[in-house]
Amino acid sequence: MIFDLHCHTHFSDGLLSPEAVIARAKERGVEVLAITDHDTIAALEIAQKAAFDAGITLITGIEFSSQWGKGGVHIVGLGVNVNSAELIAAVGSQEEARQARALAIGERLSKAGFPGALQGAREIAGNAALGRPHFAQYLVTIGAVKNINAAFKKYLGAGKPADVKYQWPSMEQVNAWIHSAGGVAVLAHPIKYEMTRTRMCALIDSFVSAGGDAIEVISGLQPAAVTEDLIRIANERSLHASCGSDFHFPDQPWQELGSFGRLPAHAKPVWELLGYNQ
Ligand code: MN
Ligand code: MN
Ligand code: MN
């Protein structure tokens, strides 16, 4: 079976509608798909229906923003009950936090000479939860910077004028939200935080202490040696293993739906916790 347990729709920072994501997953042979938008479950009702029609199994999902020390980390919740009052409240509080941060970024950019930034970013975000990429896109659109990278380098990145520090909820808090909604808590893409191996292991140990259940041992295209190392780290800690593309856009083969959908036999698949036996 091909599993893809991490991807995005236009309800967060992905490009495609839930229906289009399901159609693409189907075309690419995915049999079990989790949609995991950032801090929102807005895609899941539509996706559930489209998945049923397409004959794909949809696992409900969300990718929560969380905090570890000074840095942000992402925790995926899989198999969450979308009617859970705790989950709905959690999504609400993340949304408030995002809005507060967006307002602060807008003010900073206004002072830096871009009074239209907040409104502009909101228009670009549309349905999606407003975030820094939308401000970056706005700065590109008005010609203030050449590209998204430059927007972060000059304005939005660490230590720059519109760098608004925000304290996301702790891993304990996020794991508790996921568990109270009946879900499984998965530390997303451990290698993407660009830590040393020692620090990454410390993060994973904290995640275990915080009640985490699994880590993504495969997130998009990565060297086989990285996968092996992450499986070893997971197995040493009795953690389950997950895999996903982190698909956002078409034409990015390194994050394509269904391309990273099988785990080596010595990993303990997270889908055992979700009631699927391969
Ligand atoms: Mn994203
Ligand atoms: Mn992520
Ligand atoms: Mn993601």
PDB file of N, CA, C and O in Angstrom, residues 16-80:
ATOM      1  N   LEU A  16      -3.555  23.699  -4.090  1.00  0.00           N
ATOM      2  CA  LEU A  16      -4.735  23.021  -4.641  1.00  0.00           C
ATOM      3  C   LEU A  16      -5.890  22.937  -3.648  1.00  0.00           C
ATOM      4  O   LEU A  16      -5.690  22.924  -2.425  1.00  0.00           O
ATOM      5  N   SER A  17      -7.093  22.824  -4.207  1.00  0.00           N
ATOM      6  CA  SER A  17      -8.279  22.583  -3.382  1.00  0.00           C
ATOM      7  C   SER A  17      -8.211  21.157  -2.841  1.00  0.00           C
ATOM      8  O   SER A  17      -7.487  20.312  -3.390  1.00  0.00           O
ATOM      9  N   PRO A  18      -8.985  20.866  -1.793  1.00  0.00           N
ATOM     10  CA  PRO A  18      -9.005  19.481  -1.284  1.00  0.00           C
ATOM     11  C   PRO A  18      -9.376  18.473  -2.376  1.00  0.00           C
ATOM     12  O   PRO A  18      -8.759  17.417  -2.470  1.00  0.00           O
ATOM     13  N   GLU A  19     -10.358  18.831  -3.206  1.00  0.00           N
ATOM     14  CA  GLU A  19     -10.778  17.907  -4.279  1.00  0.00           C
ATOM     15  C   GLU A  19      -9.614  17.638  -5.228  1.00  0.00           C
ATOM     16  O   GLU A  19      -9.403  16.499  -5.655  1.00  0.00           O
ATOM     17  N   ALA A  20      -8.859  18.689  -5.574  1.00  0.00           N
ATOM     18  CA  ALA A  20      -7.739  18.525  -6.512  1.00  0.00           C
ATOM     19  C   ALA A  20      -6.602  17.717  -5.881  1.00  0.00           C
ATOM     20  O   ALA A  20      -5.933  16.943  -6.564  1.00  0.00           O
ATOM     21  N   VAL A  21      -6.399  17.896  -4.583  1.00  0.00           N
ATOM     22  CA  VAL A  21      -5.368  17.098  -3.889  1.00  0.00           C
ATOM     23  C   VAL A  21      -5.755  15.620  -3.912  1.00  0.00           C
ATOM     24  O   VAL A  21      -4.931  14.750  -4.216  1.00  0.00           O
ATOM     25  N   ILE A  22      -7.025  15.344  -3.634  1.00  0.00           N
ATOM     26  CA  ILE A  22      -7.501  13.946  -3.644  1.00  0.00           C
ATOM     27  C   ILE A  22      -7.335  13.350  -5.043  1.00  0.00           C
ATOM     28  O   ILE A  22      -6.842  12.227  -5.203  1.00  0.00           O
ATOM     29  N   ALA A  23      -7.730  14.103  -6.073  1.00  0.00           N
ATOM     30  CA  ALA A  23      -7.634  13.599  -7.450  1.00  0.00           C
ATOM     31  C   ALA A  23      -6.183  13.305  -7.808  1.00  0.00           C
ATOM     32  O   ALA A  23      -5.873  12.279  -8.422  1.00  0.00           O
ATOM     33  N   ARG A  24      -5.290  14.203  -7.419  1.00  0.00           N
ATOM     34  CA  ARG A  24      -3.870  14.009  -7.720  1.00  0.00           C
ATOM     35  C   ARG A  24      -3.304  12.807  -6.955  1.00  0.00           C
ATOM     36  O   ARG A  24      -2.524  12.026  -7.482  1.00  0.00           O
ATOM     37  N   ALA A  25      -3.709  12.668  -5.710  1.00  0.00           N
ATOM     38  CA  ALA A  25      -3.243  11.531  -4.906  1.00  0.00           C
ATOM     39  C   ALA A  25      -3.708  10.217  -5.542  1.00  0.00           C
ATOM     40  O   ALA A  25      -2.935   9.264  -5.664  1.00  0.00           O
ATOM     41  N   LYS A  26      -4.953  10.191  -5.974  1.00  0.00           N
ATOM     42  CA  LYS A  26      -5.525   9.005  -6.600  1.00  0.00           C
ATOM     43  C   LYS A  26      -4.726   8.643  -7.853  1.00  0.00           C
ATOM     44  O   LYS A  26      -4.315   7.494  -8.047  1.00  0.00           O
ATOM     45  N   GLU A  27      -4.506   9.658  -8.696  1.00  0.00           N
ATOM     46  CA  GLU A  27      -3.750   9.492  -9.937  1.00  0.00           C
ATOM     47  C   GLU A  27      -2.351   8.921  -9.664  1.00  0.00           C
ATOM     48  O   GLU A  27      -1.814   8.168 -10.445  1.00  0.00           O
ATOM     49  N   ARG A  28      -1.783   9.297  -8.514  1.00  0.00           N
ATOM     50  CA  ARG A  28      -0.421   8.897  -8.191  1.00  0.00           C
ATOM     51  C   ARG A  28      -0.364   7.644  -7.328  1.00  0.00           C
ATOM     52  O   ARG A  28       0.673   7.313  -6.776  1.00  0.00           O
ATOM     53  N   GLY A  29      -1.502   6.972  -7.196  1.00  0.00           N
ATOM     54  CA  GLY A  29      -1.502   5.654  -6.561  1.00  0.00           C
ATOM     55  C   GLY A  29      -1.570   5.642  -5.046  1.00  0.00           C
ATOM     56  O   GLY A  29      -1.384   4.602  -4.419  1.00  0.00           O
ATOM     57  N   VAL A  30      -1.847   6.802  -4.439  1.00  0.00           N
ATOM     58  CA  VAL A  30      -1.959   6.840  -2.975  1.00  0.00           C
ATOM     59  C   VAL A  30      -3.230   6.105  -2.556  1.00  0.00           C
ATOM     60  O   VAL A  30      -4.301   6.342  -3.117  1.00  0.00           O
ATOM     61  N   GLU A  31      -3.106   5.229  -1.590  1.00  0.00           N
ATOM     62  CA  GLU A  31      -4.289   4.505  -1.111  1.00  0.00           C
ATOM     63  C   GLU A  31      -4.803   5.051   0.213  1.00  0.00           C
ATOM     64  O   GLU A  31      -5.991   5.021   0.479  1.00  0.00           O
ATOM     65  N   VAL A  32      -3.875   5.519   1.045  1.00  0.00           N
ATOM     66  CA  VAL A  32      -4.265   6.137   2.316  1.00  0.00           C
ATOM     67  C   VAL A  32      -3.595   7.505   2.400  1.00  0.00           C
ATOM     68  O   VAL A  32      -2.369   7.605   2.332  1.00  0.00           O
ATOM     69  N   LEU A  33      -4.416   8.536   2.510  1.00  0.00           N
ATOM     70  CA  LEU A  33      -3.914   9.914   2.490  1.00  0.00           C
ATOM     71  C   LEU A  33      -4.340  10.647   3.758  1.00  0.00           C
ATOM     72  O   LEU A  33      -5.478  10.523   4.189  1.00  0.00           O
ATOM     73  N   ALA A  34      -3.411  11.411   4.348  1.00  0.00           N
ATOM     74  CA  ALA A  34      -3.794  12.340   5.415  1.00  0.00           C
ATOM     75  C   ALA A  34      -3.568  13.760   4.915  1.00  0.00           C
ATOM     76  O   ALA A  34      -2.494  14.074   4.396  1.00  0.00           O
ATOM     77  N   ILE A  35      -4.575  14.589   5.014  1.00  0.00           N
ATOM     78  CA  ILE A  35      -4.421  16.026   4.732  1.00  0.00           C
ATOM     79  C   ILE A  35      -4.111  16.700   6.057  1.00  0.00           C
ATOM     80  O   ILE A  35      -4.833  16.514   7.045  1.00  0.00           O
ATOM     81  N   THR A  36      -3.016  17.465   6.078  1.00  0.00           N
ATOM     82  CA  THR A  36      -2.493  18.026   7.336  1.00  0.00           C
ATOM     83  C   THR A  36      -2.193  19.521   7.165  1.00  0.00           C
ATOM     84  O   THR A  36      -1.030  19.924   7.149  1.00  0.00           O
ATOM     85  N   ASP A  37      -3.238  20.314   7.002  1.00  0.00           N
ATOM     86  CA  ASP A  37      -3.018  21.751   6.842  1.00  0.00           C
ATOM     87  C   ASP A  37      -2.508  22.366   8.146  1.00  0.00           C
ATOM     88  O   ASP A  37      -2.772  21.867   9.238  1.00  0.00           O
ATOM     89  N   HIS A  38      -1.787  23.502   8.001  1.00  0.00           N
ATOM     90  CA  HIS A  38      -1.240  24.181   9.176  1.00  0.00           C
ATOM     91  C   HIS A  38      -2.363  24.751  10.044  1.00  0.00           C
ATOM     92  O   HIS A  38      -3.093  25.648   9.620  1.00  0.00           O
ATOM     93  N   ASP A  39      -2.501  24.221  11.249  1.00  0.00           N
ATOM     94  CA  ASP A  39      -3.398  24.779  12.272  1.00  0.00           C
ATOM     95  C   ASP A  39      -4.855  24.920  11.838  1.00  0.00           C
ATOM     96  O   ASP A  39      -5.570  25.781  12.370  1.00  0.00           O
ATOM     97  N   THR A  40      -5.283  24.125  10.864  1.00  0.00           N
ATOM     98  CA  THR A  40      -6.694  24.182  10.482  1.00  0.00           C
ATOM     99  C   THR A  40      -7.188  22.822   9.999  1.00  0.00           C
ATOM    100  O   THR A  40      -6.415  22.036   9.447  1.00  0.00           O
ATOM    101  N   ILE A  41      -8.478  22.586  10.240  1.00  0.00           N
ATOM    102  CA  ILE A  41      -9.111  21.349   9.753  1.00  0.00           C
ATOM    103  C   ILE A  41     -10.181  21.689   8.712  1.00  0.00           C
ATOM    104  O   ILE A  41     -11.030  20.865   8.390  1.00  0.00           O
ATOM    105  N   ALA A  42     -10.083  22.907   8.165  1.00  0.00           N
ATOM    106  CA  ALA A  42     -11.148  23.395   7.274  1.00  0.00           C
ATOM    107  C   ALA A  42     -11.313  22.558   6.004  1.00  0.00           C
ATOM    108  O   ALA A  42     -12.395  22.516   5.414  1.00  0.00           O
ATOM    109  N   ALA A  43     -10.255  21.895   5.557  1.00  0.00           N
ATOM    110  CA  ALA A  43     -10.343  21.133   4.301  1.00  0.00           C
ATOM    111  C   ALA A  43     -11.027  19.781   4.489  1.00  0.00           C
ATOM    112  O   ALA A  43     -11.432  19.152   3.500  1.00  0.00           O
ATOM    113  N   LEU A  44     -11.135  19.318   5.728  1.00  0.00           N
ATOM    114  CA  LEU A  44     -11.382  17.889   5.927  1.00  0.00           C
ATOM    115  C   LEU A  44     -12.781  17.419   5.551  1.00  0.00           C
ATOM    116  O   LEU A  44     -12.946  16.303   5.053  1.00  0.00           O
ATOM    117  N   GLU A  45     -13.777  18.266   5.741  1.00  0.00           N
ATOM    118  CA  GLU A  45     -15.132  17.828   5.416  1.00  0.00           C
ATOM    119  C   GLU A  45     -15.282  17.609   3.902  1.00  0.00           C
ATOM    120  O   GLU A  45     -15.771  16.575   3.461  1.00  0.00           O
ATOM    121  N   ILE A  46     -14.820  18.588   3.123  1.00  0.00           N
ATOM    122  CA  ILE A  46     -14.866  18.465   1.661  1.00  0.00           C
ATOM    123  C   ILE A  46     -13.995  17.291   1.208  1.00  0.00           C
ATOM    124  O   ILE A  46     -14.370  16.524   0.323  1.00  0.00           O
ATOM    125  N   ALA A  47     -12.817  17.180   1.826  1.00  0.00           N
ATOM    126  CA  ALA A  47     -11.867  16.130   1.435  1.00  0.00           C
ATOM    127  C   ALA A  47     -12.448  14.742   1.700  1.00  0.00           C
ATOM    128  O   ALA A  47     -12.268  13.824   0.909  1.00  0.00           O
ATOM    129  N   GLN A  48     -13.147  14.611   2.812  1.00  0.00           N
ATOM    130  CA  GLN A  48     -13.753  13.329   3.198  1.00  0.00           C
ATOM    131  C   GLN A  48     -14.690  12.854   2.087  1.00  0.00           C
ATOM    132  O   GLN A  48     -14.648  11.696   1.666  1.00  0.00           O
ATOM    133  N   LYS A  49     -15.491  13.739   1.584  1.00  0.00           N
ATOM    134  CA  LYS A  49     -16.455  13.397   0.553  1.00  0.00           C
ATOM    135  C   LYS A  49     -15.743  13.042  -0.766  1.00  0.00           C
ATOM    136  O   LYS A  49     -16.037  12.028  -1.399  1.00  0.00           O
ATOM    137  N   ALA A  50     -14.760  13.878  -1.133  1.00  0.00           N
ATOM    138  CA  ALA A  50     -14.015  13.629  -2.375  1.00  0.00           C
ATOM    139  C   ALA A  50     -13.260  12.306  -2.296  1.00  0.00           C
ATOM    140  O   ALA A  50     -13.188  11.551  -3.274  1.00  0.00           O
ATOM    141  N   ALA A  51     -12.701  12.009  -1.125  1.00  0.00           N
ATOM    142  CA  ALA A  51     -11.942  10.765  -0.951  1.00  0.00           C
ATOM    143  C   ALA A  51     -12.877   9.563  -1.080  1.00  0.00           C
ATOM    144  O   ALA A  51     -12.541   8.561  -1.718  1.00  0.00           O
ATOM    145  N   PHE A  52     -14.041   9.679  -0.504  1.00  0.00           N
ATOM    146  CA  PHE A  52     -15.028   8.601  -0.597  1.00  0.00           C
ATOM    147  C   PHE A  52     -15.369   8.340  -2.066  1.00  0.00           C
ATOM    148  O   PHE A  52     -15.346   7.196  -2.528  1.00  0.00           O
ATOM    149  N   ASP A  53     -15.644   9.413  -2.803  1.00  0.00           N
ATOM    150  CA  ASP A  53     -15.992   9.278  -4.223  1.00  0.00           C
ATOM    151  C   ASP A  53     -14.835   8.676  -5.034  1.00  0.00           C
ATOM    152  O   ASP A  53     -15.062   7.926  -5.979  1.00  0.00           O
ATOM    153  N   ALA A  54     -13.600   9.026  -4.659  1.00  0.00           N
ATOM    154  CA  ALA A  54     -12.435   8.554  -5.412  1.00  0.00           C
ATOM    155  C   ALA A  54     -11.978   7.159  -4.975  1.00  0.00           C
ATOM    156  O   ALA A  54     -11.118   6.551  -5.606  1.00  0.00           O
ATOM    157  N   GLY A  55     -12.525   6.671  -3.877  1.00  0.00           N
ATOM    158  CA  GLY A  55     -12.093   5.365  -3.377  1.00  0.00           C
ATOM    159  C   GLY A  55     -10.728   5.404  -2.701  1.00  0.00           C
ATOM    160  O   GLY A  55      -9.967   4.451  -2.745  1.00  0.00           O
ATOM    161  N   ILE A  56     -10.426   6.538  -2.076  1.00  0.00           N
ATOM    162  CA  ILE A  56      -9.187   6.673  -1.287  1.00  0.00           C
ATOM    163  C   ILE A  56      -9.571   6.719   0.187  1.00  0.00           C
ATOM    164  O   ILE A  56     -10.609   7.278   0.532  1.00  0.00           O
ATOM    165  N   THR A  57      -8.736   6.153   1.033  1.00  0.00           N
ATOM    166  CA  THR A  57      -8.975   6.287   2.462  1.00  0.00           C
ATOM    167  C   THR A  57      -8.352   7.589   2.945  1.00  0.00           C
ATOM    168  O   THR A  57      -7.159   7.813   2.747  1.00  0.00           O
ATOM    169  N   LEU A  58      -9.167   8.445   3.549  1.00  0.00           N
ATOM    170  CA  LEU A  58      -8.652   9.700   4.100  1.00  0.00           C
ATOM    171  C   LEU A  58      -8.515   9.576   5.606  1.00  0.00           C
ATOM    172  O   LEU A  58      -9.459   9.199   6.292  1.00  0.00           O
ATOM    173  N   ILE A  59      -7.327   9.893   6.080  1.00  0.00           N
ATOM    174  CA  ILE A  59      -7.106  10.011   7.523  1.00  0.00           C
ATOM    175  C   ILE A  59      -7.169  11.494   7.848  1.00  0.00           C
ATOM    176  O   ILE A  59      -6.509  12.305   7.183  1.00  0.00           O
ATOM    177  N   THR A  60      -7.978  11.855   8.842  1.00  0.00           N
ATOM    178  CA  THR A  60      -8.068  13.269   9.205  1.00  0.00           C
ATOM    179  C   THR A  60      -6.722  13.710   9.794  1.00  0.00           C
ATOM    180  O   THR A  60      -6.065  12.931  10.490  1.00  0.00           O
ATOM    181  N   GLY A  61      -6.330  14.939   9.508  1.00  0.00           N
ATOM    182  CA  GLY A  61      -5.040  15.392  10.017  1.00  0.00           C
ATOM    183  C   GLY A  61      -4.957  16.899  10.185  1.00  0.00           C
ATOM    184  O   GLY A  61      -5.816  17.662   9.721  1.00  0.00           O
ATOM    185  N   ILE A  62      -3.913  17.311  10.874  1.00  0.00           N
ATOM    186  CA  ILE A  62      -3.618  18.733  11.088  1.00  0.00           C
ATOM    187  C   ILE A  62      -2.128  18.857  11.391  1.00  0.00           C
ATOM    188  O   ILE A  62      -1.535  17.919  11.940  1.00  0.00           O
ATOM    189  N   GLU A  63      -1.509  19.947  10.988  1.00  0.00           N
ATOM    190  CA  GLU A  63      -0.107  20.193  11.350  1.00  0.00           C
ATOM    191  C   GLU A  63      -0.064  21.409  12.267  1.00  0.00           C
ATOM    192  O   GLU A  63      -0.231  22.543  11.807  1.00  0.00           O
ATOM    193  N   PHE A  64       0.128  21.150  13.557  1.00  0.00           N
ATOM    194  CA  PHE A  64       0.141  22.229  14.543  1.00  0.00           C
ATOM    195  C   PHE A  64       1.513  22.890  14.617  1.00  0.00           C
ATOM    196  O   PHE A  64       2.545  22.214  14.589  1.00  0.00           O
ATOM    197  N   SER A  65       1.504  24.211  14.769  1.00  0.00           N
ATOM    198  CA  SER A  65       2.723  24.941  15.094  1.00  0.00           C
ATOM    199  C   SER A  65       2.942  24.839  16.590  1.00  0.00           C
ATOM    200  O   SER A  65       2.012  25.065  17.373  1.00  0.00           O
ATOM    201  N   SER A  66       4.146  24.520  16.994  1.00  0.00           N
ATOM    202  CA  SER A  66       4.464  24.344  18.405  1.00  0.00           C
ATOM    203  C   SER A  66       5.812  24.994  18.682  1.00  0.00           C
ATOM    204  O   SER A  66       6.479  25.499  17.766  1.00  0.00           O
ATOM    205  N   GLN A  67       6.186  24.996  19.947  1.00  0.00           N
ATOM    206  CA  GLN A  67       7.405  25.699  20.349  1.00  0.00           C
ATOM    207  C   GLN A  67       8.333  24.755  21.082  1.00  0.00           C
ATOM    208  O   GLN A  67       7.884  23.995  21.946  1.00  0.00           O
ATOM    209  N   TRP A  68       9.580  24.779  20.724  1.00  0.00           N
ATOM    210  CA  TRP A  68      10.597  24.048  21.514  1.00  0.00           C
ATOM    211  C   TRP A  68      11.757  24.999  21.747  1.00  0.00           C
ATOM    212  O   TRP A  68      12.439  25.379  20.802  1.00  0.00           O
ATOM    213  N   GLY A  69      11.935  25.422  22.992  1.00  0.00           N
ATOM    214  CA  GLY A  69      12.952  26.428  23.272  1.00  0.00           C
ATOM    215  C   GLY A  69      12.629  27.688  22.493  1.00  0.00           C
ATOM    216  O   GLY A  69      11.488  28.152  22.504  1.00  0.00           O
ATOM    217  N   LYS A  70      13.618  28.210  21.788  1.00  0.00           N
ATOM    218  CA  LYS A  70      13.400  29.451  21.057  1.00  0.00           C
ATOM    219  C   LYS A  70      12.833  29.225  19.668  1.00  0.00           C
ATOM    220  O   LYS A  70      12.518  30.168  18.952  1.00  0.00           O
ATOM    221  N   GLY A  71      12.747  27.962  19.271  1.00  0.00           N
ATOM    222  CA  GLY A  71      12.390  27.695  17.880  1.00  0.00           C
ATOM    223  C   GLY A  71      11.011  27.088  17.710  1.00  0.00           C
ATOM    224  O   GLY A  71      10.435  26.522  18.637  1.00  0.00           O
ATOM    225  N   GLY A  72      10.491  27.215  16.486  1.00  0.00           N
ATOM    226  CA  GLY A  72       9.218  26.592  16.155  1.00  0.00           C
ATOM    227  C   GLY A  72       9.436  25.170  15.672  1.00  0.00           C
ATOM    228  O   GLY A  72      10.419  24.885  14.994  1.00  0.00           O
ATOM    229  N   VAL A  73       8.540  24.284  16.052  1.00  0.00           N
ATOM    230  CA  VAL A  73       8.540  22.922  15.509  1.00  0.00           C
ATOM    231  C   VAL A  73       7.109  22.590  15.108  1.00  0.00           C
ATOM    232  O   VAL A  73       6.161  23.268  15.533  1.00  0.00           O
ATOM    233  N   HIS A  74       6.959  21.581  14.273  1.00  0.00           N
ATOM    234  CA  HIS A  74       5.639  21.205  13.786  1.00  0.00           C
ATOM    235  C   HIS A  74       5.256  19.816  14.274  1.00  0.00           C
ATOM    236  O   HIS A  74       6.065  18.897  14.239  1.00  0.00           O
ATOM    237  N   ILE A  75       4.011  19.695  14.731  1.00  0.00           N
ATOM    238  CA  ILE A  75       3.516  18.397  15.189  1.00  0.00           C
ATOM    239  C   ILE A  75       2.244  18.064  14.415  1.00  0.00           C
ATOM    240  O   ILE A  75       1.278  18.832  14.403  1.00  0.00           O
ATOM    241  N   VAL A  76       2.286  16.921  13.757  1.00  0.00           N
ATOM    242  CA  VAL A  76       1.136  16.465  12.981  1.00  0.00           C
ATOM    243  C   VAL A  76       0.242  15.618  13.881  1.00  0.00           C
ATOM    244  O   VAL A  76       0.728  14.750  14.611  1.00  0.00           O
ATOM    245  N   GLY A  77      -1.050  15.891  13.828  1.00  0.00           N
ATOM    246  CA  GLY A  77      -2.040  15.047  14.501  1.00  0.00           C
ATOM    247  C   GLY A  77      -2.734  14.209  13.442  1.00  0.00           C
ATOM    248  O   GLY A  77      -3.231  14.764  12.449  1.00  0.00           O
ATOM    249  N   LEU A  78      -2.742  12.899  13.624  1.00  0.00           N
ATOM    250  CA  LEU A  78      -3.393  12.011  12.649  1.00  0.00           C
ATOM    251  C   LEU A  78      -4.566  11.305  13.303  1.00  0.00           C
ATOM    252  O   LEU A  78      -4.495  10.908  14.472  1.00  0.00           O
ATOM    253  N   GLY A  79      -5.635  11.142  12.537  1.00  0.00           N
ATOM    254  CA  GLY A  79      -6.798  10.414  13.052  1.00  0.00           C
ATOM    255  C   GLY A  79      -7.547  11.184  14.121  1.00  0.00           C
ATOM    256  O   GLY A  79      -8.154  10.597  15.017  1.00  0.00           O
ATOM    257  N   VAL A  80      -7.511  12.505  14.022  1.00  0.00           N
ATOM    258  CA  VAL A  80      -8.211  13.330  15.016  1.00  0.00           C
ATOM    259  C   VAL A  80      -9.717  13.360  14.707  1.00  0.00           C
ATOM    260  O   VAL A  80     -10.128  13.347  13.549  1.00  0.00           O
TER     261      VAL A  80
END
